[in-house]
PDB file of C-alpha atoms in Angstrom:
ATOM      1  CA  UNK A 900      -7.186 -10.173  24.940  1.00 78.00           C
ATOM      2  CA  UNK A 901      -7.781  -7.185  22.930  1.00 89.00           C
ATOM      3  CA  UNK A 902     -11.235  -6.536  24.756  1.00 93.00           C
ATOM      4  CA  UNK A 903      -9.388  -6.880  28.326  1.00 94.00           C
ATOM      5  CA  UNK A 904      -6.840  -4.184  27.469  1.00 95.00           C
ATOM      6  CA  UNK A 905      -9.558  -1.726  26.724  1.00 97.00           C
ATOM      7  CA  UNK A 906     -11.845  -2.859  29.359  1.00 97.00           C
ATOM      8  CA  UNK A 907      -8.781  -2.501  32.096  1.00 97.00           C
ATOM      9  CA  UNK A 908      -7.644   0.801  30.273  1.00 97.00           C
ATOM     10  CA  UNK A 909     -10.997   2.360  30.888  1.00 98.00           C
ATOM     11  CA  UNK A 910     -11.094   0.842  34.434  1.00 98.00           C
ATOM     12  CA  UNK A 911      -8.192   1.836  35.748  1.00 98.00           C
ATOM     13  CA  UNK A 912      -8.757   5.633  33.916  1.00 98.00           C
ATOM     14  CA  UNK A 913     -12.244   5.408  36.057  1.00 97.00           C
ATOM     15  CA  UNK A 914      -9.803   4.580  39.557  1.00 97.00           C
ATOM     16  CA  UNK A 915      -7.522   7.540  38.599  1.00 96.00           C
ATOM     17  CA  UNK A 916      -9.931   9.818  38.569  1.00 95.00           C
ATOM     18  CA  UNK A 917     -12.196   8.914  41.193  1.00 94.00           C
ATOM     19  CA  UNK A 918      -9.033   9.071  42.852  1.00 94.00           C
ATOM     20  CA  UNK A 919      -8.113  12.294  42.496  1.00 91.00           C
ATOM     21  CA  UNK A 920     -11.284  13.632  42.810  1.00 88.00           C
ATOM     22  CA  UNK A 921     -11.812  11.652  46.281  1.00 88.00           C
ATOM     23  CA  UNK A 922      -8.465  12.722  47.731  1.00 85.00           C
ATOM     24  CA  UNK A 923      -8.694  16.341  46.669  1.00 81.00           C
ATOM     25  CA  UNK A 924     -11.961  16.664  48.625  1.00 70.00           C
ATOM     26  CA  UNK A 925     -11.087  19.280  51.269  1.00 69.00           C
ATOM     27  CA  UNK A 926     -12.098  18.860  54.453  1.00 63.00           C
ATOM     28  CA  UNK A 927     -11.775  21.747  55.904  1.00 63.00           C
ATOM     29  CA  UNK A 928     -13.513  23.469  53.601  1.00 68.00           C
ATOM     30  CA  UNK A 929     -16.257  21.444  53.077  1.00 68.00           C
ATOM     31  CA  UNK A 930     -17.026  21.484  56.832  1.00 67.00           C
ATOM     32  CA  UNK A 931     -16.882  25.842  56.635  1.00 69.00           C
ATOM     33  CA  UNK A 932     -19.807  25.596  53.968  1.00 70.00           C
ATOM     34  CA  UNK A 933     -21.719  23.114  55.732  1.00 69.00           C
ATOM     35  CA  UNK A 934     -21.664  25.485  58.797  1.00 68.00           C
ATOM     36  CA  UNK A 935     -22.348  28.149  57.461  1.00 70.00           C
ATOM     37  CA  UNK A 936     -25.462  27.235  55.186  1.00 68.00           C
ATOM     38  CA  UNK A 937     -26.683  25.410  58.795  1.00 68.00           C
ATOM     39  CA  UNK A 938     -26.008  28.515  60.734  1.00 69.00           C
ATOM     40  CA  UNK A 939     -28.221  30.736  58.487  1.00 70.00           C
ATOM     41  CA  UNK A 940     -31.512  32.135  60.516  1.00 71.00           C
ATOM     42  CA  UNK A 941     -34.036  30.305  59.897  1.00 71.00           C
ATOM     43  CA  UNK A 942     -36.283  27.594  61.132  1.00 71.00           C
ATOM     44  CA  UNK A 943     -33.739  25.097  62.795  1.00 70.00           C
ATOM     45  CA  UNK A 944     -35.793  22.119  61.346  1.00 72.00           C
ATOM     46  CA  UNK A 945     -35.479  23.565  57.636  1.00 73.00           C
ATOM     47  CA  UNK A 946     -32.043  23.546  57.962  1.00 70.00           C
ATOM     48  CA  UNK A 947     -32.193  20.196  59.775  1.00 71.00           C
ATOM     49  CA  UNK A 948     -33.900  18.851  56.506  1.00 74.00           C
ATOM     50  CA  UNK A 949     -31.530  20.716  53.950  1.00 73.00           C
ATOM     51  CA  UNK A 950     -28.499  19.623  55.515  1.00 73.00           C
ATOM     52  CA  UNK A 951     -29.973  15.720  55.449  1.00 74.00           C
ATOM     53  CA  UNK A 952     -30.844  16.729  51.524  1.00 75.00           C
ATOM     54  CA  UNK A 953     -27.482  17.910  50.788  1.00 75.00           C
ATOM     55  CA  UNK A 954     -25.689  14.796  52.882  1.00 75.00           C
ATOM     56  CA  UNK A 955     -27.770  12.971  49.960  1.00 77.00           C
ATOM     57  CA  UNK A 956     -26.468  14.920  47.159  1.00 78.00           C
ATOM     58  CA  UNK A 957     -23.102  14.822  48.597  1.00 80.00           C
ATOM     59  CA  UNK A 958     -23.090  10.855  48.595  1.00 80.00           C
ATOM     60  CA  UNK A 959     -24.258  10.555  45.746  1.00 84.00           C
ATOM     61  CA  UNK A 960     -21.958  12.624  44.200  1.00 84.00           C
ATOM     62  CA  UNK A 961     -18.967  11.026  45.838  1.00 87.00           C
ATOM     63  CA  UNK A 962     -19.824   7.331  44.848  1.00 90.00           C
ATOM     64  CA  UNK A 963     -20.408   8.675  40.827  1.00 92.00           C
ATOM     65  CA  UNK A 964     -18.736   5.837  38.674  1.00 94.00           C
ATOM     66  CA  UNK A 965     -18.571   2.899  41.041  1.00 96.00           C
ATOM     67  CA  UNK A 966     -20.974   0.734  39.792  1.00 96.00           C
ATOM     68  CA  UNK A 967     -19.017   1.006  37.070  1.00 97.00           C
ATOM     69  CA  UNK A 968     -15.855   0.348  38.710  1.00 97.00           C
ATOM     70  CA  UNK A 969     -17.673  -2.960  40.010  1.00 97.00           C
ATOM     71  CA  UNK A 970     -18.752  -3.990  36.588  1.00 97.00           C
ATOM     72  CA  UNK A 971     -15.494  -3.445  34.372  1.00 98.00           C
ATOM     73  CA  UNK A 972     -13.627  -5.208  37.838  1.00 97.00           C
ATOM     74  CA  UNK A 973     -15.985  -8.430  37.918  1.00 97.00           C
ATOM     75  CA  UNK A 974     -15.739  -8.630  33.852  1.00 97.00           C
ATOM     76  CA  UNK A 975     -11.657  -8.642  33.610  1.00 96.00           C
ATOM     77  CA  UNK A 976     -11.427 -12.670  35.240  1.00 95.00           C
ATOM     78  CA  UNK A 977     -14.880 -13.067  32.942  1.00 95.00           C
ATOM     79  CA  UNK A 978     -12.812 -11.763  30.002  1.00 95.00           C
ATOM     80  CA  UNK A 979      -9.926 -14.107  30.873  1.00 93.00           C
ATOM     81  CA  UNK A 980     -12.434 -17.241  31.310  1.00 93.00           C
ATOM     82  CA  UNK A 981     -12.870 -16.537  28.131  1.00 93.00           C
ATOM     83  CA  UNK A 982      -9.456 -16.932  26.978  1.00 90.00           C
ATOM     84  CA  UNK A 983      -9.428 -19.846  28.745  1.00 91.00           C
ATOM     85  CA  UNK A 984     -11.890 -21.906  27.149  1.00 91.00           C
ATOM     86  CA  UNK A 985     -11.084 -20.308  23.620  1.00 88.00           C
ATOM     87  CA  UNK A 986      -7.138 -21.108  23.816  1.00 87.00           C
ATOM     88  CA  UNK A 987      -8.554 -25.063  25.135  1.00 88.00           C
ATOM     89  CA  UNK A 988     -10.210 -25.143  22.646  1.00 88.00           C
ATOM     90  CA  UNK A 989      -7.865 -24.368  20.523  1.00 83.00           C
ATOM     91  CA  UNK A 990      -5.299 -27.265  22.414  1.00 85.00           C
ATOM     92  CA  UNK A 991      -8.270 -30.011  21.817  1.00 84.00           C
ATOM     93  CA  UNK A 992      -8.683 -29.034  17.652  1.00 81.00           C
ATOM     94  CA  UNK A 993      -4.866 -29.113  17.220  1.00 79.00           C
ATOM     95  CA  UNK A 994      -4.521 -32.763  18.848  1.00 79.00           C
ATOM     96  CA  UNK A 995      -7.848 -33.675  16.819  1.00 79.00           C
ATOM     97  CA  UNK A 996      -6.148 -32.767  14.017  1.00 76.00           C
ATOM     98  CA  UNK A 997      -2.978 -34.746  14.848  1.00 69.00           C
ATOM     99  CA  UNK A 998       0.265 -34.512  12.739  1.00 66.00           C
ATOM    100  CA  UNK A 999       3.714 -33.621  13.292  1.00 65.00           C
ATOM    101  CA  UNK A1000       3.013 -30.167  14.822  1.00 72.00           C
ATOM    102  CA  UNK A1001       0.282 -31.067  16.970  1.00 72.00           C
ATOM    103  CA  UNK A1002       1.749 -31.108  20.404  1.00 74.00           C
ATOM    104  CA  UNK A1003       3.667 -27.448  19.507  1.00 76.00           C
ATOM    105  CA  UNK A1004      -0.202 -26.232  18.312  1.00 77.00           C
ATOM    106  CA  UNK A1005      -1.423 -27.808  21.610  1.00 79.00           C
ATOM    107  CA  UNK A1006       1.038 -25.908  23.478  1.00 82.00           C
ATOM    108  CA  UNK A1007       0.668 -22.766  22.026  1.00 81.00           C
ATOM    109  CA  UNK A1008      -3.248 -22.961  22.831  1.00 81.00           C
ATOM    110  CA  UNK A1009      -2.815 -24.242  26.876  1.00 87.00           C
ATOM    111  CA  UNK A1010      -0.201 -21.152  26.927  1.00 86.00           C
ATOM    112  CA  UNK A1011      -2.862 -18.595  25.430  1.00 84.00           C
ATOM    113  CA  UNK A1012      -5.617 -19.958  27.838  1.00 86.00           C
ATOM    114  CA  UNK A1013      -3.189 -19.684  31.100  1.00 90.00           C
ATOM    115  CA  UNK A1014      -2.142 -16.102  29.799  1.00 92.00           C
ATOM    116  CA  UNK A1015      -5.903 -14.868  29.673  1.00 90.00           C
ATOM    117  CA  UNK A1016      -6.379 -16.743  33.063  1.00 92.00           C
ATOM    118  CA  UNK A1017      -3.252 -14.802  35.002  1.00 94.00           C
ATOM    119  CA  UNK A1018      -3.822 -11.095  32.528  1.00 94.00           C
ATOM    120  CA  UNK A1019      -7.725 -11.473  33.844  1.00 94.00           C
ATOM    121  CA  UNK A1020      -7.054 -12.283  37.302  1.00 95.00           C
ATOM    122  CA  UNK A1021      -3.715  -9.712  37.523  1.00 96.00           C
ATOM    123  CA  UNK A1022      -5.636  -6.837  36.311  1.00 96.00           C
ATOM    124  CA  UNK A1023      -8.780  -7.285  38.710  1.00 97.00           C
ATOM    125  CA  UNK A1024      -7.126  -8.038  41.738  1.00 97.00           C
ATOM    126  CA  UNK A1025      -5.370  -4.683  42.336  1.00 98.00           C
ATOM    127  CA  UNK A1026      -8.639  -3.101  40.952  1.00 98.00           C
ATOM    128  CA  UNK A1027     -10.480  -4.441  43.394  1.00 97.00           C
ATOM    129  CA  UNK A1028      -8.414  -3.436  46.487  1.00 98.00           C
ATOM    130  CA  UNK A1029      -8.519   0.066  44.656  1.00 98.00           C
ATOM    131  CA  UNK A1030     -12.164   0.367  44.667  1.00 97.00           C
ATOM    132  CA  UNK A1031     -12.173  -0.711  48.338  1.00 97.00           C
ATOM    133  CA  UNK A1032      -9.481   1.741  49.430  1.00 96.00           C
ATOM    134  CA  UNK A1033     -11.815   4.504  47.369  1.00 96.00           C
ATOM    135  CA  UNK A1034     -15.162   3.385  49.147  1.00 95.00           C
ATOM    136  CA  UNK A1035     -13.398   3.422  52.258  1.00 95.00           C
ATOM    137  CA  UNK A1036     -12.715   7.332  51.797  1.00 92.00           C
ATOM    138  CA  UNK A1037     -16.179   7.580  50.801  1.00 91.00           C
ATOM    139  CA  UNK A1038     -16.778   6.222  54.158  1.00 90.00           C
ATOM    140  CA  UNK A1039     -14.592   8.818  55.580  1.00 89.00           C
ATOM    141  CA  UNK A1040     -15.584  11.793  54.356  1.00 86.00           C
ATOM    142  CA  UNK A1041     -19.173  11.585  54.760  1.00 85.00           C
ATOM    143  CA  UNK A1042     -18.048  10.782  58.733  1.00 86.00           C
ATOM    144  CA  UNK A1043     -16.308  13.405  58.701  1.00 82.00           C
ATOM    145  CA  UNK A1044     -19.514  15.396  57.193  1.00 80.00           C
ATOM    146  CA  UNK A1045     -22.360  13.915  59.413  1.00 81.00           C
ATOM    147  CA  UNK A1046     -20.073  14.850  62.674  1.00 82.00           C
ATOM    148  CA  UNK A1047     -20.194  18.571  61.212  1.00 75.00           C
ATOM    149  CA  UNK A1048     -23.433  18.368  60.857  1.00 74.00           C
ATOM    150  CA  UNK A1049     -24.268  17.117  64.696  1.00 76.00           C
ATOM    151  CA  UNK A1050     -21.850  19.575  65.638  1.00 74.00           C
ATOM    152  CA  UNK A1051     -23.553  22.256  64.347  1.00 68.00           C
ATOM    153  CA  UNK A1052     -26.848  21.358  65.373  1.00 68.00           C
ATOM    154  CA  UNK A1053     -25.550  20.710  69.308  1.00 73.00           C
ATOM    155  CA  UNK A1054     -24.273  24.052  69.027  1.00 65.00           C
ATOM    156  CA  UNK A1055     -27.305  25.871  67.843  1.00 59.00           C
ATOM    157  CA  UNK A1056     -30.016  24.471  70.572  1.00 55.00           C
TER     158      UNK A1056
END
């Protein structure tokens, strides 16, 4: 459980941040400087082609970390799998064993592997609606980008 509390702590560090990077994006000014490096003279398919290059560099840019994201979310229920089988198998040695404390050792290792069951599935979960909420700004703001960008164009033929 030890490797799930780091792997969520970095993971949910990553969501922060994309986070507040993603929400502080400024749409107004982003869609000034995009009209005015299009509005530059110049040959109107240049611009054409360097507003396409910096849509690229933009997106790219704006989906830094979430592969990532994707990989720490799909390990967490992994991690608790894990658990799982290592606290069963800890339930099958005690009652191999037998004794008088075999059925309070058993019970100790079916709690541990439920724990790292609910822990792995509790932590991914909300990540997961997280990353969606961020790739749906993604979404947004490069919208909100490529409608500048027709904008502009319409405007300058």
């Amino acid at each position: 459980m030890p490797v799930m509390l780091v792997v969520a702590i970095v993971l949910y560090a990553i969501l922060i941040e994309r986070t507040l990077v993603l929400w502080g994006a400024r749409r107004a000014e982003r869609a000034a400087e995009l009209q005015a490096q299009l509005q530059r003279p110049g040959d109107p398919r240049w611009r054409a082609w360097a507003a396409r290059f910096v849509a690229l560099a933009e997106a790219e840019q704006l989906t830094r970390g979430f592969a990532i994201i994707r990989a720490l979310t799909a390990s967490l229920p992994l991690l608790g799998l894990l658990g799982t089988v290592t606290g069963m198998v800890g339930t099958f040695d005690s009652l191999s064993v037998g004794g008088g404390h075999a059925a309070s050792r058993a019970g100790a290792g079916i709690s541990l592997a439920l724990t790292a069951t609910q822990y792995g599935l509790a932590l991914a979960v909300p990540a997961v609606l997280w990353a969606w909420l961020l790739t749906r700004r993604v979404e947004q703001l490069v919208e909100h980008r490529d409608l500048v960008v027709r904008q502009a164009q319409t405007a300058g033929t």
